[in-house]
Tab-separated table of C-alpha atoms in Angstrom:
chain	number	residue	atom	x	y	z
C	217	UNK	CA	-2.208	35.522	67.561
C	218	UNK	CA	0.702	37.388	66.098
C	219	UNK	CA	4.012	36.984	67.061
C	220	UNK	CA	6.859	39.977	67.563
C	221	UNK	CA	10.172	39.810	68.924
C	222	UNK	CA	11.524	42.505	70.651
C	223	UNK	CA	15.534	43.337	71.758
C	224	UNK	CA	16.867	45.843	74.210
C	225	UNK	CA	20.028	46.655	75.387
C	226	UNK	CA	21.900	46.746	78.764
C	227	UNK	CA	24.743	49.623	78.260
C	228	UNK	CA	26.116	49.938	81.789
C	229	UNK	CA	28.840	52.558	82.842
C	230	UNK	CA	29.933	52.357	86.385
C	231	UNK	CA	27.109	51.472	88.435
C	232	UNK	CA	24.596	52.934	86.251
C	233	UNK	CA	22.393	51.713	83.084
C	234	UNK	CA	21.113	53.988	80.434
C	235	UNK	CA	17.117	54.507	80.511
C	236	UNK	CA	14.727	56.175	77.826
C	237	UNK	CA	11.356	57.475	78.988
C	238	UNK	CA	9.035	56.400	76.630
C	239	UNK	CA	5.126	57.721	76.540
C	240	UNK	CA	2.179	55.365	76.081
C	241	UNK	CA	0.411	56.774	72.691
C	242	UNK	CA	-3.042	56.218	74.453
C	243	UNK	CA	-2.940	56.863	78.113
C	244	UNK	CA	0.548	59.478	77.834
C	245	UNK	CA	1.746	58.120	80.834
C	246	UNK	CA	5.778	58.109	80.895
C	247	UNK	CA	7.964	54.859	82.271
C	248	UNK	CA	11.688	54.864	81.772
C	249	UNK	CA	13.205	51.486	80.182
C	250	UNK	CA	15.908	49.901	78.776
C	251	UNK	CA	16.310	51.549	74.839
C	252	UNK	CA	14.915	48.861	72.308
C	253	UNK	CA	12.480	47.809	70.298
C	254	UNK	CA	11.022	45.519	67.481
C	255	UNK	CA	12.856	43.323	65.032
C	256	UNK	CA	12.952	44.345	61.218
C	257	UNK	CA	12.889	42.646	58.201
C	258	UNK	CA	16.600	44.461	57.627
C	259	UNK	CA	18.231	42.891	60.748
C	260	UNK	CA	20.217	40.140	60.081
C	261	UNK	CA	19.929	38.506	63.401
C	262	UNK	CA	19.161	39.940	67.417
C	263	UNK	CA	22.329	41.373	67.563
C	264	UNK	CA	22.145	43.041	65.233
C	265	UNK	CA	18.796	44.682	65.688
C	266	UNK	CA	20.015	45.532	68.887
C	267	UNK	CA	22.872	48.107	67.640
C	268	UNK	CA	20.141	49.480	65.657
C	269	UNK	CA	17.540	50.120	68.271
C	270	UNK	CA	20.240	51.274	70.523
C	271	UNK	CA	21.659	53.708	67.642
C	272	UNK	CA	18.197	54.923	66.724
C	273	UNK	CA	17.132	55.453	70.761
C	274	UNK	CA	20.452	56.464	72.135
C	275	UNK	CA	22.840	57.951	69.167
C	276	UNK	CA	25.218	55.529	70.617
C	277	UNK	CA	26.959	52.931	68.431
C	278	UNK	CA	27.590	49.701	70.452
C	279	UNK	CA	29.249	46.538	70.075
C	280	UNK	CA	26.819	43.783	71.108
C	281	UNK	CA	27.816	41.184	73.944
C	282	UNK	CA	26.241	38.215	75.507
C	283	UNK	CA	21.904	37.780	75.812
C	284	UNK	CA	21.496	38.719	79.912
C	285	UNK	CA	17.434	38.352	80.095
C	286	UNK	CA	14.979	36.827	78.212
C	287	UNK	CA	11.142	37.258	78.805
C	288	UNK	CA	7.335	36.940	77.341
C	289	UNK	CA	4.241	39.535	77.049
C	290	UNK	CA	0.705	38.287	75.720
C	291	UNK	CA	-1.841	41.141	75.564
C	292	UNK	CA	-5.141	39.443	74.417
C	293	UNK	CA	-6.478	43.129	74.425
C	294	UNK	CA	-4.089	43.504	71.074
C	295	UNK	CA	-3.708	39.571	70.089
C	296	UNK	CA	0.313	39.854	70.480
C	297	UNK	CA	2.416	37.423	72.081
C	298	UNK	CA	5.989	39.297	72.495
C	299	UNK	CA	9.468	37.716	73.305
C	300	UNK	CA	12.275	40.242	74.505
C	301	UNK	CA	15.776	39.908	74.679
C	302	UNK	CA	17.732	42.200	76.910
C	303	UNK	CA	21.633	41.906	75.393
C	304	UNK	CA	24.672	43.584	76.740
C	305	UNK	CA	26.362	46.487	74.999
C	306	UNK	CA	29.603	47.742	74.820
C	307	UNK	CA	30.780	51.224	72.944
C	308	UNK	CA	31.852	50.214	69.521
C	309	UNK	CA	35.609	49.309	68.848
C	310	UNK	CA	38.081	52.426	69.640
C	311	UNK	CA	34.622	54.360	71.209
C	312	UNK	CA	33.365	55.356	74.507
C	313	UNK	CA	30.071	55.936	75.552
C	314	UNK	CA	29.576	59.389	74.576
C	315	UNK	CA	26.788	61.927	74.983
C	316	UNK	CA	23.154	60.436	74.445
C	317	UNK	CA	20.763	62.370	72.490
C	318	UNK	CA	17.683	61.186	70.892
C	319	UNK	CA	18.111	62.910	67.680
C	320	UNK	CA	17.567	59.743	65.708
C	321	UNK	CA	14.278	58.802	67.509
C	322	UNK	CA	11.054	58.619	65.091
C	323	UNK	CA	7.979	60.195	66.251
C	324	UNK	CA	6.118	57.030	66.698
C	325	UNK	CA	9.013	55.829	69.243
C	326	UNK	CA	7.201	58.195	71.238
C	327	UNK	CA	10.610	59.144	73.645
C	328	UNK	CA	10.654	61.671	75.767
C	329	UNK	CA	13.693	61.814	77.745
C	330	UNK	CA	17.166	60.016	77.860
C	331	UNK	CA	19.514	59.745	81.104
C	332	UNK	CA	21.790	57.071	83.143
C	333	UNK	CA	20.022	55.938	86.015
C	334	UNK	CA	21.586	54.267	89.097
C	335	UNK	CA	19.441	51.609	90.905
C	336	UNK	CA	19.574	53.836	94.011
C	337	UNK	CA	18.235	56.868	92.299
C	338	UNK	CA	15.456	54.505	90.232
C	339	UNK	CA	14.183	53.348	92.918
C	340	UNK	CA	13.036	56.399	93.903
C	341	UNK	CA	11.363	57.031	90.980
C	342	UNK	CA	7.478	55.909	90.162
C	343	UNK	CA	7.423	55.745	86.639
C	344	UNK	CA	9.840	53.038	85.722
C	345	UNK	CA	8.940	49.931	83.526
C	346	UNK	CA	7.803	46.812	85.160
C	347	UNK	CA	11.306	45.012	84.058
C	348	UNK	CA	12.824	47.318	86.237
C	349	UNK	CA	10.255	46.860	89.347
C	350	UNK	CA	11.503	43.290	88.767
C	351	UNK	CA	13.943	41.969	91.837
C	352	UNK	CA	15.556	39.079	89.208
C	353	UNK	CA	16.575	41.656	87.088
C	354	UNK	CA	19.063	43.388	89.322
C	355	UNK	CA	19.936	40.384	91.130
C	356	UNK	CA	21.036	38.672	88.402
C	357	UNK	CA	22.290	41.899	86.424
C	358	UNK	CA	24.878	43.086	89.895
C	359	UNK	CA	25.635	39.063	90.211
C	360	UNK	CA	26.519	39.137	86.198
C	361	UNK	CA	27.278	35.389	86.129
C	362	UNK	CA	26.975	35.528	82.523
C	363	UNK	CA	23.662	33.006	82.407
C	364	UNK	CA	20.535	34.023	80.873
C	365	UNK	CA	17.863	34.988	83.053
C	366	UNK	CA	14.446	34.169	82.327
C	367	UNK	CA	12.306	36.856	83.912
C	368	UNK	CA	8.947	35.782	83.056
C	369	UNK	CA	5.802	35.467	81.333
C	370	UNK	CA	3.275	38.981	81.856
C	371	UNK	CA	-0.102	38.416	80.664
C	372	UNK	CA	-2.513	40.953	79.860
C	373	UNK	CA	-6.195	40.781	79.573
C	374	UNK	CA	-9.033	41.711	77.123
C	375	UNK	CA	-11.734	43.891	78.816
């Protein structure tokens, strides 16, 4: 089974996170999530790989903070166990959070939109990731005791 290890950031401003929409290659359906993706060979370390997702996804250039959620995904369907790390951004010394674009995407990020989302106004919304159908997530994101929070294993079978 192969092995990949994926980071995402938290950027939070007010009450609201930022959220790509991101299409499935094969089915094109749409789910909004946290920007992030794969570690490269490049990246030093997570935190690192993290301003670049977040650059590459967002055109923002963050400051990394402390690992918030950790969590595992085995899809026997494509032999890949996966390990995320959801770590908390901040805008980059002397910066704000300015206007997201996704200018710096790559086609095969396959990203379709980019917006701040409130919980309130997500929850309205069908299409969002199944970390963010996830209760711990926002429970332990508004209590932001500054522990890790392990959100689970998802396991996906082979047909």
């Amino acid at each position: 089974m192969k092995h990949r290890i994926r980071v995402a950031g938290i950027l939070r401003q007010g009450n609201e996170i930022l959220l790509v929409e991101q299409e499935n290659p094969r089915s094109g359906e749409r789910k909004w999530t946290t920007p992030g993706g794969g570690l490269e060979p490049t990246d030093a370390d997570i935190f690192a790989g993290v301003v670049r997702e977040v650059f590459e996804e967002t055109g923002l250039h963050v400051k990394p903070g402390s690992i918030l959620f950790i969590s595992e995904f085995v899809s026997h369907v494509t032999q890949v166990m996966q390990i995320s790390v959801w770590i908390e951004c901040f805008p980059a010394e002397g910066t704000e959070f300015g206007e997201v674009t996704l200018e710096h995407t790559r086609p095969d990020d396959y990203l379709t939109n980019i917006k701040w989302w409130s919980k309130e106004a997500l929850n309205l919304s069908p299409n969002k990731g199944s970390t963010l159908q996830n209760s711990d997530f926002w429970l332990s994101l508004e209590a932001n005791t500054g522990a890790v929070c392990y959100l689970g294993k998802k396991v996906e079978l082979g047909n």
